[in-house]
Amino acid sequence: MRDIYENSSECIVRVKATRKDKVDEKVSRVLKMGSGFFVSKDGHILTSGLLRNADQIWIEYQQSFYLAQLIGHDHLCNLSMLKVVDAKKEFPFLSVSDHSEDLTPGSILVGLSCALEFKVGPTFGLYQSEEISFGASLFPTKMIRASVTLGPGEIGAPIFDLHGRFVGIAHAALSDLRSSFILPANACLRIRDGLLLSGKVEYGWFGVTVSRKLNNQNSFDIIVEGTVHGSPASKSSLKKGDHIQKIGSVVVRDRGDLAHAAFFAKPTTVVIFQVKRDEKVLSIPIKVEKRSVVMRDEESQIAEVDGTVPGQQSENPTSDTVR
């Protein structure tokens, strides 16, 4: 843990953002802070939970202050890409890569964050599980649940394994359970590349409606209920009643697996749906299209802007989802 701190703490920044709010003719200024980290020598910063519609953003780094501009924001995962304005030097940065296959429940995770106004410091916890939903709400992709306790100012911190490899970014706190949700490295890579190249991330769309059906093993099968008119799925040979077993490399066991598959499906690529129909296993190709419908903020993410998670709700076992 000491080595991780010594090797990576110079890449961590405190992110602050302000906004003027006017309520009943009274003007107040909102201030929000979080953690972030450099992802390029030119001063690009990845952070989470940035104050919405901020009129000024800056970072605090090694007792210096730098104005920052918003390069892009991914509403689906609440990640933002910032860049230092008029950077006159090169910054140390984290190598963001994916080593998720090496993680199992019980793995020790280490975070580096800027809690409140304190200096950069380490925190740690255990990898607990991989989750795709919280209550009745689906995550946009699979999240890591960990016993890394997060407080004010620590959302957006990078998380590492004991080898010092990047695991993900602190996404939301579960304060009642003294744990947190971490957006995995592979999702961070997908978002980082999109925001760096174009300031936005283009996600795939299948356009299939599904339901859950109890099977003989007392678990659920994911069954095609229909397709959205004009969608990629409607142009394929998918039929109502097909049991979806796999999408690309993603094994489908619940409705959240569809969201996970859609998250990593890139527009214009072809994804193979493996389905079971009349005791036969079929492979059905679907050409992925760009998701054109912009989701409302309250529907597009689990985490609130302050990095906490709302209260759990009971799940409706017959609910459908469209991806």
Tab-separated table of N, CA and C in Angstrom, residues 43-145:
chain	number	residue	atom	x	y	z
A	43	GLY	N	-2.393	17.211	-19.093
A	43	GLY	CA	-3.290	17.741	-18.076
A	43	GLY	C	-4.738	17.322	-18.209
A	44	HIS	N	-5.013	16.224	-18.920
A	44	HIS	CA	-6.376	15.682	-18.954
A	44	HIS	C	-6.646	14.957	-17.642
A	45	ILE	N	-7.836	15.163	-17.107
A	45	ILE	CA	-8.211	14.623	-15.799
A	45	ILE	C	-9.525	13.873	-15.917
A	46	LEU	N	-9.589	12.699	-15.318
A	46	LEU	CA	-10.830	11.929	-15.249
A	46	LEU	C	-11.379	12.046	-13.838
A	47	THR	N	-12.675	12.355	-13.726
A	47	THR	CA	-13.303	12.491	-12.416
A	47	THR	C	-14.751	12.036	-12.511
A	48	SER	N	-15.385	11.885	-11.373
A	48	SER	CA	-16.778	11.436	-11.330
A	48	SER	C	-17.579	12.343	-10.406
A	49	GLY	N	-18.880	12.492	-10.711
A	49	GLY	CA	-19.751	13.260	-9.841
A	49	GLY	C	-19.516	14.754	-9.901
A	50	LEU	N	-19.047	15.264	-11.039
A	50	LEU	CA	-18.793	16.697	-11.165
A	50	LEU	C	-20.098	17.483	-11.034
A	51	LEU	N	-20.028	18.643	-10.391
A	51	LEU	CA	-21.187	19.519	-10.246
A	51	LEU	C	-21.757	19.845	-11.621
A	52	ARG	N	-23.055	19.675	-11.764
A	52	ARG	CA	-23.698	19.926	-13.054
A	52	ARG	C	-23.804	21.424	-13.337
A	53	ASN	N	-23.636	21.749	-14.609
A	53	ASN	CA	-23.778	23.134	-15.071
A	53	ASN	C	-22.883	24.087	-14.291
A	54	ALA	N	-21.690	23.660	-13.988
A	54	ALA	CA	-20.752	24.509	-13.243
A	54	ALA	C	-20.304	25.675	-14.111
A	55	ASP	N	-20.174	26.864	-13.511
A	55	ASP	CA	-19.673	28.008	-14.268
A	55	ASP	C	-18.182	28.231	-14.054
A	56	GLN	N	-17.589	27.500	-13.105
A	56	GLN	CA	-16.144	27.554	-12.929
A	56	GLN	C	-15.656	26.239	-12.344
A	57	ILE	N	-14.581	25.708	-12.934
A	57	ILE	CA	-13.987	24.449	-12.478
A	57	ILE	C	-12.494	24.675	-12.304
A	58	TRP	N	-11.939	24.177	-11.209
A	58	TRP	CA	-10.496	24.245	-11.037
A	58	TRP	C	-10.020	23.028	-10.251
A	59	ILE	N	-8.725	22.812	-10.283
A	59	ILE	CA	-8.137	21.698	-9.543
A	59	ILE	C	-7.091	22.248	-8.586
A	60	GLU	N	-6.905	21.517	-7.501
A	60	GLU	CA	-5.845	21.809	-6.550
A	60	GLU	C	-4.845	20.664	-6.635
A	61	TYR	N	-3.603	21.040	-6.905
A	61	TYR	CA	-2.573	20.019	-7.131
A	61	TYR	C	-1.249	20.503	-6.569
A	62	GLN	N	-0.746	19.785	-5.582
A	62	GLN	CA	0.548	20.088	-4.972
A	62	GLN	C	0.644	21.564	-4.584
A	63	GLN	N	-0.338	22.029	-3.832
A	63	GLN	CA	-0.390	23.379	-3.290
A	63	GLN	C	-0.491	24.459	-4.366
A	64	SER	N	-0.889	24.067	-5.576
A	64	SER	CA	-1.120	25.023	-6.658
A	64	SER	C	-2.549	24.895	-7.146
A	65	PHE	N	-3.057	25.941	-7.797
A	65	PHE	CA	-4.422	25.969	-8.301
A	65	PHE	C	-4.388	26.161	-9.820
A	66	TYR	N	-5.194	25.356	-10.534
A	66	TYR	CA	-5.246	25.444	-11.990
A	66	TYR	C	-6.696	25.485	-12.440
A	67	LEU	N	-7.010	26.437	-13.302
A	67	LEU	CA	-8.322	26.439	-13.918
A	67	LEU	C	-8.426	25.241	-14.856
A	68	ALA	N	-9.620	24.666	-14.945
A	68	ALA	CA	-9.837	23.514	-15.816
A	68	ALA	C	-11.093	23.732	-16.649
A	69	GLN	N	-11.101	23.164	-17.835
A	69	GLN	CA	-12.276	23.227	-18.693
A	69	GLN	C	-12.858	21.838	-18.878
A	70	LEU	N	-14.157	21.796	-19.081
A	70	LEU	CA	-14.837	20.510	-19.289
A	70	LEU	C	-14.685	20.095	-20.744
A	71	ILE	N	-14.032	18.964	-20.980
A	71	ILE	CA	-13.856	18.433	-22.332
A	71	ILE	C	-15.072	17.638	-22.761
A	72	GLY	N	-15.637	16.883	-21.836
A	72	GLY	CA	-16.804	16.070	-22.148
A	72	GLY	C	-17.347	15.406	-20.903
A	73	HIS	N	-18.621	15.027	-20.960
A	73	HIS	CA	-19.261	14.376	-19.815
A	73	HIS	C	-20.094	13.212	-20.311
A	74	ASP	N	-19.949	12.079	-19.653
A	74	ASP	CA	-20.748	10.895	-19.974
A	74	ASP	C	-21.866	10.773	-18.952
A	75	HIS	N	-23.112	11.074	-19.392
A	75	HIS	CA	-24.246	11.066	-18.475
A	75	HIS	C	-24.588	9.658	-17.983
A	76	LEU	N	-24.290	8.663	-18.809
A	76	LEU	CA	-24.664	7.302	-18.441
A	76	LEU	C	-23.934	6.839	-17.186
A	77	CYS	N	-22.654	7.188	-17.067
A	77	CYS	CA	-21.854	6.755	-15.917
A	77	CYS	C	-21.392	7.905	-15.044
A	78	ASN	N	-21.808	9.122	-15.387
A	78	ASN	CA	-21.501	10.300	-14.573
A	78	ASN	C	-19.996	10.545	-14.463
A	79	LEU	N	-19.276	10.285	-15.552
A	79	LEU	CA	-17.845	10.553	-15.621
A	79	LEU	C	-17.582	11.786	-16.468
A	80	SER	N	-16.586	12.570	-16.065
A	80	SER	CA	-16.234	13.793	-16.785
A	80	SER	C	-14.753	13.795	-17.127
A	81	MET	N	-14.450	14.377	-18.291
A	81	MET	CA	-13.071	14.604	-18.691
A	81	MET	C	-12.795	16.099	-18.628
A	82	LEU	N	-11.788	16.479	-17.845
A	82	LEU	CA	-11.370	17.872	-17.719
A	82	LEU	C	-9.985	18.037	-18.334
A	83	LYS	N	-9.609	19.307	-18.550
A	83	LYS	CA	-8.238	19.593	-18.999
A	83	LYS	C	-7.784	20.895	-18.373
A	84	VAL	N	-6.560	20.879	-17.880
A	84	VAL	CA	-5.981	22.084	-17.307
A	84	VAL	C	-5.885	23.159	-18.390
A	85	VAL	N	-6.325	24.378	-18.080
A	85	VAL	CA	-6.279	25.486	-19.034
A	85	VAL	C	-4.854	26.032	-19.090
A	86	ASP	N	-4.335	26.158	-20.318
A	86	ASP	CA	-3.000	26.729	-20.531
A	86	ASP	C	-1.936	26.045	-19.669
A	87	ALA	N	-1.928	24.709	-19.747
A	87	ALA	CA	-0.916	23.960	-19.000
A	87	ALA	C	0.472	24.293	-19.533
A	88	LYS	N	1.341	24.678	-18.647
A	88	LYS	CA	2.687	25.089	-19.053
A	88	LYS	C	3.754	24.068	-18.652
A	89	LYS	N	3.303	22.899	-18.224
A	89	LYS	CA	4.250	21.847	-17.885
A	89	LYS	C	3.589	20.501	-18.109
A	90	GLU	N	4.374	19.469	-18.080
A	90	GLU	CA	3.845	18.121	-18.212
A	90	GLU	C	3.520	17.578	-16.828
A	91	PHE	N	2.431	16.803	-16.772
A	91	PHE	CA	1.976	16.254	-15.494
A	91	PHE	C	2.190	14.739	-15.462
A	92	PRO	N	2.493	14.179	-14.298
A	92	PRO	CA	2.525	12.715	-14.170
A	92	PRO	C	1.102	12.180	-14.284
A	93	PHE	N	0.941	11.018	-14.895
A	93	PHE	CA	-0.411	10.508	-15.115
A	93	PHE	C	-0.464	9.004	-14.880
A	94	LEU	N	-1.697	8.536	-14.632
A	94	LEU	CA	-1.919	7.111	-14.383
A	94	LEU	C	-2.080	6.364	-15.698
A	95	SER	N	-1.535	5.163	-15.730
A	95	SER	CA	-1.748	4.272	-16.865
A	95	SER	C	-3.051	3.519	-16.628
A	96	VAL	N	-4.055	3.825	-17.430
A	96	VAL	CA	-5.381	3.218	-17.274
A	96	VAL	C	-5.465	1.993	-18.170
A	97	SER	N	-5.486	0.812	-17.571
A	97	SER	CA	-5.587	-0.441	-18.317
A	97	SER	C	-6.509	-1.384	-17.562
A	98	ASP	N	-6.891	-2.474	-18.204
A	98	ASP	CA	-7.879	-3.379	-17.627
A	98	ASP	C	-7.226	-4.678	-17.179
A	99	HIS	N	-7.313	-4.956	-15.890
A	99	HIS	CA	-6.822	-6.229	-15.333
A	99	HIS	C	-7.926	-6.896	-14.501
A	100	SER	N	-9.171	-6.680	-14.908
A	100	SER	CA	-10.304	-7.148	-14.111
A	100	SER	C	-10.363	-8.661	-13.981
A	101	GLU	N	-9.765	-9.369	-14.954
A	101	GLU	CA	-9.833	-10.833	-14.889
A	101	GLU	C	-9.055	-11.382	-13.705
A	102	ASP	N	-8.171	-10.578	-13.123
A	102	ASP	CA	-7.365	-11.038	-11.988
A	102	ASP	C	-8.049	-10.805	-10.646
A	103	LEU	N	-9.204	-10.126	-10.643
A	103	LEU	CA	-9.870	-9.781	-9.391
A	103	LEU	C	-10.900	-10.834	-9.006
A	104	THR	N	-10.927	-11.188	-7.747
A	104	THR	CA	-11.932	-12.100	-7.217
A	104	THR	C	-12.373	-11.570	-5.858
A	105	PRO	N	-13.561	-11.956	-5.384
A	105	PRO	CA	-13.982	-11.536	-4.043
A	105	PRO	C	-12.914	-11.860	-3.006
A	106	GLY	N	-12.582	-10.887	-2.186
A	106	GLY	CA	-11.529	-11.039	-1.199
A	106	GLY	C	-10.245	-10.333	-1.585
A	107	SER	N	-10.127	-9.920	-2.875
A	107	SER	CA	-8.948	-9.165	-3.297
A	107	SER	C	-8.913	-7.825	-2.573
A	108	ILE	N	-7.734	-7.418	-2.150
A	108	ILE	CA	-7.576	-6.139	-1.465
A	108	ILE	C	-7.472	-5.019	-2.490
A	109	LEU	N	-8.233	-3.940	-2.282
A	109	LEU	CA	-8.230	-2.782	-3.163
A	109	LEU	C	-7.756	-1.561	-2.386
A	110	VAL	N	-7.048	-0.683	-3.075
A	110	VAL	CA	-6.488	0.519	-2.457
A	110	VAL	C	-6.916	1.735	-3.262
A	111	GLY	N	-7.437	2.752	-2.574
A	111	GLY	CA	-7.818	3.989	-3.231
A	111	GLY	C	-6.931	5.144	-2.787
A	112	LEU	N	-6.746	6.119	-3.689
A	112	LEU	CA	-6.020	7.349	-3.359
A	112	LEU	C	-6.956	8.518	-3.606
A	113	SER	N	-7.240	9.293	-2.566
A	113	SER	CA	-8.275	10.319	-2.702
A	113	SER	C	-7.897	11.588	-1.950
A	114	CYS	N	-8.692	12.642	-2.216
A	114	CYS	CA	-8.546	13.936	-1.537
A	114	CYS	C	-9.799	14.172	-0.707
A	115	ALA	N	-9.860	13.607	0.468
A	115	ALA	CA	-11.031	13.769	1.320
A	115	ALA	C	-11.083	15.193	1.871
A	116	LEU	N	-12.267	15.814	1.773
A	116	LEU	CA	-12.468	17.177	2.270
A	116	LEU	C	-11.303	18.076	1.820
A	117	GLU	N	-10.658	18.763	2.767
A	117	GLU	CA	-9.529	19.628	2.430
A	117	GLU	C	-8.192	18.996	2.833
A	118	PHE	N	-8.205	17.690	3.099
A	118	PHE	CA	-6.983	17.010	3.511
A	118	PHE	C	-6.078	16.733	2.314
A	119	LYS	N	-4.833	16.383	2.617
A	119	LYS	CA	-3.896	16.001	1.570
A	119	LYS	C	-4.288	14.640	0.995
A	120	VAL	N	-3.677	14.316	-0.126
A	120	VAL	CA	-3.920	13.010	-0.758
A	120	VAL	C	-3.542	11.904	0.219
A	121	GLY	N	-4.427	10.931	0.369
A	121	GLY	CA	-4.162	9.837	1.289
A	121	GLY	C	-4.762	8.530	0.791
A	122	PRO	N	-4.254	7.399	1.275
A	122	PRO	CA	-4.762	6.091	0.854
A	122	PRO	C	-5.915	5.611	1.734
A	123	THR	N	-6.741	4.782	1.146
A	123	THR	CA	-7.776	4.043	1.869
A	123	THR	C	-7.812	2.651	1.262
A	124	PHE	N	-8.433	1.701	1.939
A	124	PHE	CA	-8.426	0.348	1.388
A	124	PHE	C	-9.676	-0.418	1.812
A	125	GLY	N	-9.901	-1.530	1.136
A	125	GLY	CA	-11.027	-2.402	1.438
A	125	GLY	C	-10.927	-3.668	0.610
A	126	LEU	N	-11.981	-4.477	0.661
A	126	LEU	CA	-12.008	-5.750	-0.056
A	126	LEU	C	-12.959	-5.705	-1.241
A	127	TYR	N	-12.585	-6.369	-2.304
A	127	TYR	CA	-13.497	-6.628	-3.417
A	127	TYR	C	-14.570	-7.573	-2.882
A	128	GLN	N	-15.834	-7.137	-2.928
A	128	GLN	CA	-16.907	-7.947	-2.345
A	128	GLN	C	-17.714	-8.721	-3.379
A	129	SER	N	-18.118	-8.051	-4.447
A	129	SER	CA	-18.937	-8.726	-5.454
A	129	SER	C	-19.016	-7.875	-6.706
A	130	GLU	N	-19.552	-8.462	-7.750
A	130	GLU	CA	-19.836	-7.749	-8.995
A	130	GLU	C	-21.350	-7.616	-9.109
A	131	GLU	N	-21.832	-6.404	-9.278
A	131	GLU	CA	-23.273	-6.146	-9.279
A	131	GLU	C	-23.699	-5.437	-10.561
A	132	ILE	N	-24.925	-5.724	-11.000
A	132	ILE	CA	-25.471	-5.081	-12.191
A	132	ILE	C	-26.674	-4.208	-11.869
A	133	SER	N	-27.131	-4.253	-10.617
A	133	SER	CA	-28.292	-3.436	-10.260
A	133	SER	C	-28.245	-3.075	-8.787
A	134	PHE	N	-29.055	-2.094	-8.435
A	134	PHE	CA	-29.249	-1.722	-7.034
A	134	PHE	C	-30.736	-1.496	-6.845
A	135	GLY	N	-31.375	-2.372	-6.108
A	135	GLY	CA	-32.823	-2.304	-5.987
A	135	GLY	C	-33.471	-2.576	-7.336
A	136	ALA	N	-34.398	-1.696	-7.727
A	136	ALA	CA	-35.122	-1.871	-8.981
A	136	ALA	C	-34.399	-1.221	-10.156
A	137	SER	N	-33.284	-0.562	-9.906
A	137	SER	CA	-32.591	0.184	-10.955
A	137	SER	C	-31.379	-0.574	-11.457
A	138	LEU	N	-31.181	-0.519	-12.775
A	138	LEU	CA	-30.037	-1.167	-13.388
A	138	LEU	C	-28.867	-0.198	-13.486
A	139	PHE	N	-27.666	-0.707	-13.269
A	139	PHE	CA	-26.480	0.057	-13.596
A	139	PHE	C	-26.296	0.026	-15.116
A	140	PRO	N	-25.600	1.001	-15.689
A	140	PRO	CA	-25.348	0.965	-17.132
A	140	PRO	C	-24.412	-0.168	-17.532
A	141	THR	N	-23.587	-0.614	-16.595
A	141	THR	CA	-22.708	-1.755	-16.803
A	141	THR	C	-22.405	-2.352	-15.434
A	142	LYS	N	-21.720	-3.476	-15.409
A	142	LYS	CA	-21.442	-4.129	-14.129
A	142	LYS	C	-20.513	-3.277	-13.273
A	143	MET	N	-20.826	-3.214	-11.994
A	143	MET	CA	-20.053	-2.442	-11.035
A	143	MET	C	-19.384	-3.371	-10.018
A	144	ILE	N	-18.272	-2.900	-9.462
A	144	ILE	CA	-17.607	-3.599	-8.372
A	144	ILE	C	-18.136	-3.043	-7.056
A	145	ARG	N	-18.612	-3.929	-6.180
A	145	ARG	CA	-18.974	-3.516	-4.826
A	145	ARG	C	-17.806	-3.853	-3.918
